[in-house]
CSV table of C-alpha atoms in Angstrom, one decimal:
chain,number,residue,atom,x,y,z
A,11,MET,CA,0.2,0.3,0.2
A,12,LEU,CA,1.1,3.7,-1.2
A,13,SER,CA,2.0,6.2,1.6
A,14,LYS,CA,-0.4,8.0,3.0
A,15,ARG,CA,1.7,11.1,2.6
A,16,CYS,CA,0.6,11.7,-1.3
A,17,PRO,CA,-2.1,14.2,-0.6
A,18,PHE,CA,-3.8,13.6,-3.8
A,19,PRO,CA,-5.7,10.0,-4.1
A,20,ASP,CA,-6.3,10.3,-7.8
A,21,VAL,CA,-2.4,10.5,-7.9
A,22,ARG,CA,-2.1,8.0,-5.6
A,23,GLU,CA,-4.6,4.9,-7.6
A,24,LYS,CA,-2.4,6.0,-10.5
A,25,SER,CA,0.7,5.8,-8.8
A,26,GLU,CA,-0.2,2.2,-7.9
A,27,ALA,CA,-1.0,1.2,-11.5
A,28,ILE,CA,1.9,2.5,-12.7
A,29,LEU,CA,4.4,1.0,-10.4
A,30,SER,CA,1.6,-2.6,-11.0
A,31,GLY,CA,2.8,-1.9,-14.6
A,32,VAL,CA,6.5,-1.5,-13.9
A,33,GLN,CA,6.4,-4.5,-11.9
A,34,GLU,CA,5.4,-6.1,-14.7
A,35,LEU,CA,7.8,-4.7,-17.2
A,36,GLY,CA,10.9,-5.8,-15.2
A,37,ILE,CA,11.7,-1.6,-15.4
A,38,ARG,CA,14.3,-0.9,-12.6
A,39,ILE,CA,12.9,2.5,-10.6
A,40,PRO,CA,15.7,4.4,-9.5
A,41,ARG,CA,15.8,5.8,-5.7
A,42,PRO,CA,17.7,8.6,-4.3
A,43,LEU,CA,20.9,8.1,-2.9
A,44,GLY,CA,21.3,10.8,-0.6
A,45,HIS,CA,19.8,11.8,2.4
A,46,GLY,CA,18.3,15.1,1.5
A,47,PRO,CA,19.2,18.3,-0.5
A,48,SER,CA,22.5,18.9,1.0
A,49,ARG,CA,25.4,15.8,2.5
A,50,PHE,CA,26.5,18.3,5.6
A,51,ILE,CA,22.7,19.2,6.6
A,52,PRO,CA,21.2,16.7,8.3
A,53,GLU,CA,17.3,15.6,6.2
A,54,LYS,CA,15.3,16.5,9.1
A,55,GLU,CA,16.6,20.1,9.7
A,56,THR,CA,15.7,21.1,6.2
A,57,ILE,CA,12.7,22.9,5.3
A,58,GLN,CA,10.0,19.4,4.5
A,59,VAL,CA,8.4,20.0,1.6
A,60,GLY,CA,4.6,20.2,2.3
A,61,LYS,CA,5.3,21.8,5.7
A,62,GLU,CA,6.5,25.0,4.3
A,63,GLU,CA,5.0,28.7,5.7
A,64,ALA,CA,3.0,30.4,2.7
A,65,THR,CA,5.9,32.5,1.7
A,66,MET,CA,8.2,29.5,1.0
A,67,HIS,CA,5.0,27.7,-1.0
A,68,THR,CA,4.7,30.4,-3.3
A,69,LEU,CA,8.4,30.3,-3.9
A,70,PHE,CA,8.6,26.6,-4.2
A,71,ALA,CA,5.9,27.0,-6.6
A,72,GLU,CA,7.6,29.5,-8.5
A,73,SER,CA,10.8,27.5,-8.7
A,74,PHE,CA,8.9,24.4,-10.2
A,75,ALA,CA,6.9,26.5,-12.7
A,76,THR,CA,10.3,27.7,-13.9
A,77,LEU,CA,12.5,25.2,-13.9
A,78,GLY,CA,10.1,22.2,-14.0
A,79,ARG,CA,11.3,20.7,-10.5
A,80,LEU,CA,12.4,21.7,-6.9
A,81,ASP,CA,15.9,21.4,-7.6
A,82,ASN,CA,18.4,20.8,-4.3
A,83,VAL,CA,19.6,24.5,-4.7
A,84,THR,CA,16.6,25.7,-4.3
A,85,LEU,CA,15.5,23.5,-0.9
A,86,VAL,CA,18.6,24.8,0.7
A,87,MET,CA,18.7,28.7,-0.3
A,88,VAL,CA,14.4,28.7,1.3
A,89,PHE,CA,16.1,28.8,4.4
A,90,HIS,CA,16.5,32.5,3.8
A,91,PRO,CA,13.4,33.4,1.8
A,92,GLN,CA,13.9,37.0,0.9
A,93,TYR,CA,17.5,36.0,-0.3
A,94,LEU,CA,16.1,33.0,-2.4
A,95,GLU,CA,13.2,35.1,-4.5
A,96,SER,CA,16.1,37.7,-5.5
A,97,PHE,CA,18.1,34.8,-6.8
A,98,LEU,CA,15.3,32.9,-8.7
A,99,LYS,CA,14.3,36.2,-10.4
A,100,THR,CA,17.7,37.1,-11.4
A,101,GLN,CA,18.6,33.7,-12.7
A,102,HIS,CA,14.9,33.3,-14.3
A,103,TYR,CA,15.6,37.2,-16.0
A,104,LEU,CA,19.7,36.0,-17.2
A,105,LEU,CA,18.6,32.2,-18.5
A,106,GLN,CA,14.8,33.0,-19.9
A,107,MET,CA,13.9,36.8,-20.4
A,108,ASP,CA,15.3,38.7,-23.9
A,109,GLY,CA,18.9,39.4,-23.9
A,110,PRO,CA,21.7,39.6,-26.1
A,111,LEU,CA,22.7,35.9,-26.2
A,112,PRO,CA,20.4,33.3,-27.6
A,113,LEU,CA,18.8,30.5,-25.0
A,114,HIS,CA,21.5,27.8,-25.8
A,115,TYR,CA,24.4,29.9,-25.7
A,116,ARG,CA,23.1,30.9,-22.1
A,117,HIS,CA,23.2,27.4,-20.9
A,118,TYR,CA,26.5,26.4,-22.4
A,119,ILE,CA,28.0,29.4,-20.7
A,120,GLY,CA,26.7,28.2,-17.4
A,121,ILE,CA,27.8,24.6,-18.4
A,122,MET,CA,31.9,26.2,-19.3
A,123,ALA,CA,31.3,27.9,-16.0
A,124,ALA,CA,30.7,25.3,-13.7
A,125,ALA,CA,33.3,23.0,-15.5
A,126,ARG,CA,35.8,25.4,-14.2
A,127,HIS,CA,35.3,24.0,-10.6
A,128,GLN,CA,34.4,20.4,-12.0
A,129,CYS,CA,30.7,20.6,-10.5
A,130,SER,CA,29.3,18.4,-12.3
A,131,TYR,CA,25.9,19.3,-10.6
A,132,LEU,CA,25.2,22.5,-12.3
A,133,VAL,CA,26.8,20.9,-15.6
A,134,ASN,CA,24.5,18.0,-15.4
A,135,LEU,CA,21.3,20.4,-14.9
A,136,HIS,CA,22.6,22.8,-17.9
A,137,VAL,CA,23.1,19.9,-20.3
A,138,ASN,CA,19.3,19.2,-20.0
A,139,ASP,CA,18.4,22.8,-20.6
A,140,PHE,CA,20.8,22.9,-23.4
A,141,LEU,CA,19.0,20.3,-24.7
A,142,HIS,CA,16.0,21.5,-24.0
A,143,VAL,CA,16.1,24.2,-25.8
A,144,GLY,CA,17.4,22.8,-29.1
A,145,GLY,CA,21.3,23.0,-28.4
A,146,ASP,CA,23.0,21.0,-30.7
A,147,PRO,CA,24.4,17.6,-29.0
A,148,LYS,CA,28.0,17.4,-30.9
A,149,TRP,CA,28.8,20.6,-28.7
A,150,LEU,CA,28.4,18.8,-25.4
A,151,ASN,CA,31.4,16.3,-26.7
A,152,GLY,CA,33.7,18.9,-25.8
A,153,LEU,CA,34.2,22.8,-26.1
A,154,GLU,CA,36.6,22.4,-29.1
A,155,ASN,CA,33.3,21.3,-30.9
A,156,ALA,CA,31.1,24.6,-29.7
A,157,PRO,CA,31.3,27.6,-32.6
A,158,GLN,CA,34.9,29.5,-32.3
A,159,LYS,CA,32.8,32.1,-30.9
A,160,LEU,CA,32.1,30.7,-27.6
A,161,GLN,CA,35.7,29.0,-27.5
A,162,ASN,CA,37.4,32.2,-27.4
A,163,LEU,CA,35.6,33.0,-24.4
A,164,GLY,CA,37.7,30.2,-22.3
A,165,GLU,CA,40.0,32.5,-21.9
A,166,LEU,CA,38.0,34.9,-19.8
A,167,ASN,CA,36.3,31.9,-18.0
A,168,LYS,CA,39.4,31.0,-16.7
A,169,MET,CA,40.8,34.1,-15.9
A,170,LEU,CA,37.2,35.0,-13.8
A,171,ALA,CA,37.2,31.4,-12.0
A,172,HIS,CA,40.7,31.6,-10.6
A,173,ARG,CA,42.7,34.5,-11.1
A,174,PRO,CA,40.3,37.5,-11.9
A,175,TRP,CA,42.7,40.2,-10.9
A,176,LEU,CA,45.0,39.5,-14.3
A,177,ILE,CA,42.1,40.5,-16.6
A,178,THR,CA,42.9,43.7,-18.6
A,179,LYS,CA,41.3,45.6,-21.5
A,180,GLU,CA,43.4,43.5,-24.1
A,181,HIS,CA,41.4,40.6,-23.0
A,182,ILE,CA,38.6,42.6,-23.5
A,183,GLU,CA,39.5,43.9,-26.9
A,184,GLN,CA,40.5,40.3,-28.2
A,185,LEU,CA,36.9,39.1,-27.6
A,186,LEU,CA,35.3,42.8,-29.4
A,187,LYS,CA,37.3,42.2,-32.4
A,188,THR,CA,37.7,38.8,-33.5
A,189,GLU,CA,36.4,39.5,-36.9
A,190,GLU,CA,33.7,37.1,-37.6
A,191,ASN,CA,33.2,35.6,-34.0
A,192,SER,CA,33.7,39.2,-32.6
A,193,TRP,CA,31.1,39.6,-29.4
A,194,SER,CA,29.0,42.7,-28.9
A,195,LEU,CA,29.8,44.5,-25.9
A,196,ALA,CA,25.9,43.9,-24.8
A,197,GLU,CA,26.6,40.1,-25.4
A,198,LEU,CA,30.0,40.0,-23.3
A,199,ILE,CA,28.1,42.1,-20.9
A,200,HIS,CA,25.5,39.2,-20.5
A,201,ALA,CA,28.6,36.4,-20.5
A,202,VAL,CA,30.3,37.6,-18.1
A,203,VAL,CA,27.3,38.2,-15.7
A,204,LEU,CA,26.7,34.4,-16.4
A,205,LEU,CA,30.2,33.1,-16.0
A,206,THR,CA,30.2,35.0,-12.7
A,207,HIS,CA,26.7,33.8,-11.7
A,208,TYR,CA,27.9,30.2,-12.0
A,209,HIS,CA,31.2,30.2,-10.9
A,210,SER,CA,29.5,31.6,-7.9
A,211,LEU,CA,27.1,29.2,-7.6
A,212,ALA,CA,29.4,26.5,-7.7
A,213,SER,CA,30.6,28.0,-4.5
A,214,PHE,CA,27.3,27.4,-3.0
A,215,THR,CA,26.8,24.0,-4.4
A,216,PHE,CA,30.1,22.9,-2.7
A,217,GLY,CA,29.7,24.7,0.2
A,218,CYS,CA,26.5,23.3,1.3
A,219,GLY,CA,27.1,20.1,0.0
A,220,ILE,CA,24.2,20.0,-2.7
A,221,SER,CA,23.2,16.5,-3.2
A,222,PRO,CA,23.0,15.6,-6.9
A,223,GLU,CA,19.4,15.3,-8.4
A,224,ILE,CA,17.5,12.0,-8.5
A,225,ASP,CA,17.9,11.8,-12.2
A,226,CYS,CA,21.6,12.6,-12.4
A,227,GLU,CA,24.1,10.8,-12.4
A,228,GLY,CA,25.7,10.3,-8.2
A,229,GLY,CA,22.0,11.0,-7.1
A,230,HIS,CA,19.9,7.8,-7.5
A,231,THR,CA,20.9,3.6,-6.9
A,232,PHE,CA,18.9,1.0,-8.8
A,233,ARG,CA,19.6,-1.0,-5.8
A,234,PRO,CA,16.1,-3.1,-5.2
A,235,PRO,CA,14.2,-0.4,-3.5
A,236,SER,CA,11.0,-0.8,-1.0
A,237,VAL,CA,8.2,1.1,-2.6
A,238,SER,CA,5.9,0.2,-0.1
A,239,ASN,CA,6.3,3.3,2.0
A,240,TYR,CA,6.3,5.8,-1.0
A,241,CYS,CA,4.1,7.3,-3.6
A,242,ILE,CA,5.5,7.9,-6.6
A,243,CYS,CA,5.5,11.9,-6.3
A,244,ASP,CA,7.5,11.4,-3.5
A,245,ILE,CA,10.3,9.4,-5.2
A,246,THR,CA,10.8,11.6,-8.3
A,247,ASN,CA,10.6,14.7,-6.0
A,248,GLY,CA,13.4,12.8,-3.9
A,249,TYR,CA,11.7,12.1,-1.0
A,250,HIS,CA,13.1,9.0,0.7
A,251,GLY,CA,11.1,8.9,4.3
A,252,MET,CA,11.6,10.9,7.4
A,253,ASP,CA,12.6,8.2,9.8
A,254,GLU,CA,16.1,7.4,8.7
A,255,ILE,CA,18.9,8.1,11.4
A,256,HIS,CA,21.4,10.8,11.2
A,257,ALA,CA,24.7,10.5,12.6
A,258,SER,CA,26.0,12.9,14.3
A,259,PRO,CA,28.3,16.0,12.6
A,260,ALA,CA,31.6,15.2,12.2
A,261,GLY,CA,34.2,16.8,14.8
A,262,THR,CA,31.0,17.5,17.3
A,263,ILE,CA,32.3,19.0,20.5
A,264,PRO,CA,30.4,19.2,24.2
A,265,SER,CA,28.0,22.0,24.0
A,266,THR,CA,29.4,23.8,26.9
A,267,GLU,CA,32.8,24.4,25.0
A,268,SER,CA,30.5,25.4,21.7
A,269,VAL,CA,28.7,28.1,23.9
A,270,CYS,CA,32.0,29.4,25.1
A,271,GLU,CA,33.3,30.1,21.3
A,272,VAL,CA,30.1,32.1,20.8
A,273,GLU,CA,30.4,34.1,23.7
A,274,ALA,CA,33.7,34.7,23.1
A,275,LEU,CA,33.1,35.9,19.7
A,276,MET,CA,30.6,38.4,20.7
A,277,GLU,CA,32.8,39.5,23.5
A,278,LYS,CA,35.2,40.5,20.6
A,279,MET,CA,32.3,42.2,18.6
A,280,LYS,CA,31.4,44.5,21.8
A,281,GLN,CA,35.3,45.4,22.5
A,282,LEU,CA,35.8,46.1,18.8
A,283,GLN,CA,33.0,48.7,18.9
A,284,GLU,CA,34.4,50.3,22.1
A,285,CYS,CA,37.8,50.5,20.3
A,286,ARG,CA,35.9,51.8,17.5
A,287,ASP,CA,34.2,54.5,19.5
A,288,GLU,CA,37.2,55.4,21.5
A,289,GLU,CA,39.8,56.0,18.6
A,290,GLU,CA,40.2,55.8,14.8
A,291,ALA,CA,43.2,54.2,13.3
A,292,SER,CA,45.0,56.3,10.8
A,293,GLN,CA,44.7,56.0,7.1
A,294,GLU,CA,48.5,54.9,6.9
A,295,GLU,CA,47.6,52.1,9.7
A,296,MET,CA,45.0,50.8,8.0
A,297,ALA,CA,46.7,50.3,4.4
A,298,THR,CA,49.0,48.6,6.8
A,299,ARG,CA,46.4,46.5,8.3
A,300,PHE,CA,45.3,45.7,4.4
A,301,GLU,CA,48.3,44.4,3.4
A,302,ARG,CA,49.3,42.5,6.5
A,303,GLU,CA,46.3,40.6,5.9
A,304,LYS,CA,46.4,40.2,2.3
A,305,ARG,CA,49.5,38.2,2.5
A,306,GLU,CA,48.6,36.3,5.9
A,307,SER,CA,45.5,35.2,3.6
A,308,MET,CA,48.1,33.4,1.5
A,309,PHE,CA,49.1,31.3,4.6
A,310,VAL,CA,45.8,29.9,4.9
A,311,CYS,CA,45.2,26.7,3.3
A,312,SER,CA,42.9,23.6,3.3
A,313,SER,CA,44.6,20.3,5.2
A,314,GLU,CA,43.1,19.0,2.9
A,315,ASP,CA,45.1,20.2,0.1
A,316,GLU,CA,45.4,17.7,-2.3
A,317,GLU,CA,44.9,17.7,-6.2
A,318,SER,CA,41.1,17.2,-7.4
A,319,ALA,CA,41.6,15.7,-10.9
A,320,ALA,CA,38.0,17.0,-13.2
A,321,THR,CA,36.3,14.2,-14.4
A,322,ARG,CA,36.6,13.7,-18.3
A,323,ASP,CA,32.8,14.3,-18.4
A,324,VAL,CA,33.6,17.5,-17.0
A,325,SER,CA,36.8,18.7,-18.4
A,326,ARG,CA,36.0,18.6,-21.7
A,327,HIS,CA,33.9,21.5,-21.5
A,328,PHE,CA,37.1,23.6,-20.7
A,329,GLU,CA,40.4,24.0,-22.0
A,330,ASP,CA,43.7,24.3,-19.8
A,331,THR,CA,42.7,22.0,-17.2
A,332,SER,CA,45.9,22.5,-14.8
A,333,TYR,CA,44.8,26.6,-14.9
A,334,GLY,CA,43.9,27.0,-11.3
A,335,TYR,CA,43.5,29.5,-8.3
A,336,LYS,CA,46.8,30.9,-7.4
A,337,ASP,CA,47.2,33.5,-4.7
A,338,PHE,CA,46.8,36.9,-5.2
A,339,SER,CA,50.3,38.2,-4.6
A,340,ARG,CA,52.4,35.1,-4.4
A,341,HIS,CA,56.7,34.6,-4.6
A,342,GLY,CA,57.4,38.5,-4.9
A,343,MET,CA,54.7,38.9,-7.6
A,344,HIS,CA,53.5,42.3,-7.1
A,345,VAL,CA,49.8,42.8,-8.7
A,346,PRO,CA,48.3,46.3,-7.4
A,347,THR,CA,45.3,46.4,-4.9
A,348,PHE,CA,41.9,47.1,-6.4
A,349,ARG,CA,40.7,50.1,-4.5
A,350,VAL,CA,36.8,50.8,-4.2
A,351,GLN,CA,37.0,54.5,-4.3
A,352,ASP,CA,38.8,54.2,-7.7
A,353,TYR,CA,36.3,51.8,-9.4
A,354,SER,CA,33.0,50.2,-7.2
A,355,TRP,CA,30.1,48.5,-8.0
A,356,GLU,CA,27.8,51.3,-6.6
A,357,ASP,CA,29.4,54.1,-8.7
A,358,HIS,CA,30.7,51.9,-12.0
A,359,GLY,CA,29.7,48.8,-11.8
A,360,TYR,CA,26.3,49.0,-11.8
A,361,SER,CA,25.5,52.0,-14.3
A,362,LEU,CA,27.8,50.0,-16.9
A,363,VAL,CA,25.4,46.8,-16.6
A,364,ASN,CA,22.2,48.1,-16.8
A,365,ARG,CA,23.2,50.2,-19.9
A,366,LEU,CA,24.5,47.7,-21.7
A,367,TYR,CA,22.0,44.8,-20.3
A,368,PRO,CA,19.2,46.6,-19.2
A,369,ASP,CA,17.7,45.4,-15.8
A,370,VAL,CA,20.3,43.1,-15.1
A,371,GLY,CA,22.1,45.6,-12.9
A,372,GLN,CA,19.1,46.6,-10.6
A,373,LEU,CA,18.6,43.0,-9.9
A,374,LEU,CA,22.3,41.9,-9.4
A,375,ASP,CA,22.5,44.9,-7.1
A,376,GLU,CA,19.1,43.6,-5.0
A,377,LYS,CA,20.8,40.4,-4.8
A,378,PHE,CA,24.0,42.2,-3.6
A,379,HIS,CA,22.2,44.2,-1.0
A,380,ILE,CA,20.0,41.2,0.7
A,381,ALA,CA,22.6,39.1,1.4
A,382,TYR,CA,25.0,41.3,2.6
A,383,ASN,CA,22.4,42.9,5.0
A,384,LEU,CA,20.5,39.8,5.4
A,385,THR,CA,20.0,39.6,9.6
A,386,TYR,CA,17.6,37.8,11.9
A,387,ASN,CA,19.3,39.5,15.0
A,388,THR,CA,20.6,36.4,16.1
A,389,MET,CA,23.8,34.3,16.9
A,390,ALA,CA,23.3,30.9,17.3
A,391,MET,CA,21.2,30.8,21.0
A,392,HIS,CA,21.2,34.7,21.5
A,393,LYS,CA,18.9,37.0,20.1
A,394,ASP,CA,18.9,40.8,19.5
A,395,VAL,CA,22.7,40.8,18.8
A,396,ASP,CA,23.7,43.6,16.2
A,397,THR,CA,25.8,41.0,13.4
A,398,SER,CA,26.9,43.7,11.2
A,399,MET,CA,30.9,43.8,12.0
A,400,LEU,CA,30.4,39.9,11.8
A,401,ARG,CA,29.1,40.1,8.2
A,402,ARG,CA,31.1,42.9,7.2
A,403,ALA,CA,34.3,41.1,8.1
A,404,ILE,CA,33.2,38.0,5.8
A,405,TRP,CA,32.4,40.3,2.9
A,406,ASN,CA,35.8,42.4,3.4
A,407,TYR,CA,38.2,39.1,3.8
A,408,ILE,CA,36.9,37.6,0.8
A,409,HIS,CA,37.7,41.1,-1.5
A,410,CYS,CA,41.0,41.1,0.3
A,411,MET,CA,41.8,38.0,-0.9
A,412,PHE,CA,40.9,39.0,-4.6
A,413,GLY,CA,43.3,42.2,-3.5
A,414,ILE,CA,40.5,44.5,-3.4
A,415,ARG,CA,40.7,47.5,-0.4
A,416,TYR,CA,38.2,49.3,1.5
A,417,ASP,CA,40.0,52.7,3.0
A,418,ASP,CA,37.5,53.5,5.4
A,419,TYR,CA,37.8,49.4,7.0
A,420,ASP,CA,40.1,48.5,9.8
A,421,TYR,CA,41.4,45.1,8.5
A,422,GLY,CA,42.9,44.0,11.9
A,423,GLU,CA,39.0,43.6,12.9
A,424,ILE,CA,39.2,40.6,10.6
A,425,ASN,CA,41.7,38.5,13.1
A,426,GLN,CA,39.8,39.2,15.7
A,427,LEU,CA,36.2,37.9,14.6
A,428,LEU,CA,37.2,35.2,11.9
A,429,ASP,CA,39.3,31.8,13.2
A,430,ARG,CA,41.4,29.9,11.4
A,431,SER,CA,39.3,27.4,11.0
A,432,PHE,CA,36.3,29.8,9.9
A,433,LYS,CA,39.1,31.4,7.3
A,434,VAL,CA,40.0,27.7,6.3
A,435,TYR,CA,36.3,27.7,5.0
A,436,ILE,CA,35.6,30.6,3.4
A,437,LYS,CA,38.8,30.3,1.1
A,438,THR,CA,38.2,27.3,0.1
A,439,VAL,CA,34.7,27.7,-0.7
A,440,VAL,CA,35.4,30.6,-2.9
A,441,CYS,CA,39.0,29.9,-4.4
A,442,THR,CA,38.5,26.1,-4.5
A,443,PRO,CA,35.5,24.7,-4.4
A,444,GLU,CA,35.7,21.4,-5.1
A,445,LYS,CA,38.0,20.9,-2.1
A,446,THR,CA,35.4,22.2,0.3
A,447,THR,CA,34.5,18.8,2.8
A,448,LYS,CA,32.1,17.9,5.3
A,449,ARG,CA,34.8,18.2,8.0
A,450,MET,CA,35.5,22.1,7.2
A,451,TYR,CA,31.8,22.4,7.6
A,452,ASP,CA,31.3,21.4,10.8
A,453,SER,CA,34.3,22.7,12.4
A,454,PHE,CA,33.3,26.4,12.1
A,455,TRP,CA,30.6,28.0,14.5
A,456,ARG,CA,29.9,24.8,15.8
A,457,GLN,CA,26.8,26.0,18.2
A,458,PHE,CA,25.4,27.8,15.3
A,459,GLU,CA,22.1,27.2,13.6
A,460,HIS,CA,22.4,25.4,10.0
A,461,SER,CA,20.5,28.0,8.4
A,462,GLU,CA,23.0,30.6,9.8
A,463,LYS,CA,26.1,28.6,7.8
A,464,VAL,CA,23.9,28.8,4.7
A,465,HIS,CA,23.8,32.6,5.3
A,466,VAL,CA,27.7,32.5,5.6
A,467,ASN,CA,27.6,30.7,2.3
A,468,LEU,CA,24.8,33.3,0.7
A,469,LEU,CA,27.8,36.2,1.8
A,470,LEU,CA,30.6,34.0,0.3
A,471,VAL,CA,29.0,33.9,-2.9
A,472,GLU,CA,28.1,37.7,-3.4
A,473,ALA,CA,31.1,38.8,-2.0
A,474,ARG,CA,33.1,36.7,-4.7
A,475,MET,CA,30.7,37.1,-7.7
A,476,GLN,CA,30.9,41.0,-7.0
A,477,ALA,CA,35.1,40.8,-6.9
A,478,GLU,CA,35.1,39.0,-10.4
A,479,LEU,CA,32.2,41.3,-12.0
A,480,LEU,CA,34.6,44.8,-10.5
A,481,TYR,CA,37.6,43.1,-12.1
A,482,ALA,CA,35.8,42.4,-15.9
A,483,LEU,CA,33.6,45.8,-15.8
A,484,ARG,CA,37.2,47.7,-14.9
A,485,ALA,CA,38.6,46.1,-17.9
A,486,ILE,CA,35.4,46.8,-20.2
A,487,THR,CA,35.1,50.5,-18.9
A,488,ARG,CA,39.3,50.5,-19.5
A,489,TYR,CA,38.5,49.5,-23.0
A,490,MET,CA,35.7,51.8,-23.7
A,491,THR,CA,37.7,54.9,-22.4
């Protein structure tokens, strides 16, 4: 007998008939391999479809109407409905609304971008979407089979993903002046936004341990399932039971020690605020602290820093597989600091994007602001807490790793607020997301809610996306002037 969870009696009857027919034909039914939408978050602690609030239900409906499924990214992002709404609106506009690039180009660029981080989850989703909108299957055999115009984007793709500070106006000129394979400025802006969107979404996918969809490789198994407790509509939506026992997170420590960790962080925030009120560091001192933090970020690396070999299925979609992240200032190499007062998103990038790709600048700006300002005034078990200092430290640390400096920020606060395990997690998710592990996720902010850790990931991906955009848009501006 099928599960009583199925709310639609007619669907249940049809499901029973389908099951009976399937069994007679000997067809194997896939069942989910994972436990919920994330490998890092116990399924019972995620928001369950059918038990969501009205606002979330509306978002689920919009996501399903747009994508034809409730993907696992949505099921994790919905911890923060305000952000998810902005994210879905932006992604829908980039992929489906009127714009400079044809639909199949958009999905192929998504594949190219996700492949740079070996993110098979996103690659698989966009391979299906690419074919659905009429993309040529031959292009999927490898980047060399795609049009030369898309192949030419490969250099910009790899630099944006791994070393955006190296992008110059000459790289832009090469794309815009390649005779019959040239890009228009509007097309290039669309492509740049798509590339940065999917690089950062790959960071979110790995940072939150997003599980593969049931219909994708690694998302299902054909081991004989027991279908007696399932409804077909549950199976196809990735539901596989609520009664499974979840192991405790790796690295769990006594709650008293965790509480002390939270209390210590709150005390540091209080002390820093008092120091701010008493005196302000000089511009020279602030510049020195930025340079010190930038240098120190080079020595923050994952203890699990093994090389991740890209699979053939993913690596076929990009060239130069050995090219990866290198620290901003390494081995005496000097790249000038990107000073925000000289080129900022608010004063320069926003207007350029909006002029060449109408409305996208506004959508991105809204998304950046929501992620940066999002707060529920909580920290773990504490309420009525002003977290703005902590959020700014996270955002500015990421930009510091990319060589971007805010003159009005005291970078000495970063070392006070972000401990080493947290810095390891941040740098891994932002720079080499494919190396993120559950142990890293478990090891920072151990007493915080999973929703708070997802919020951290939203900050990481939006700060990363803005950093990439700043370098690309500055190069485009320099080419134009």
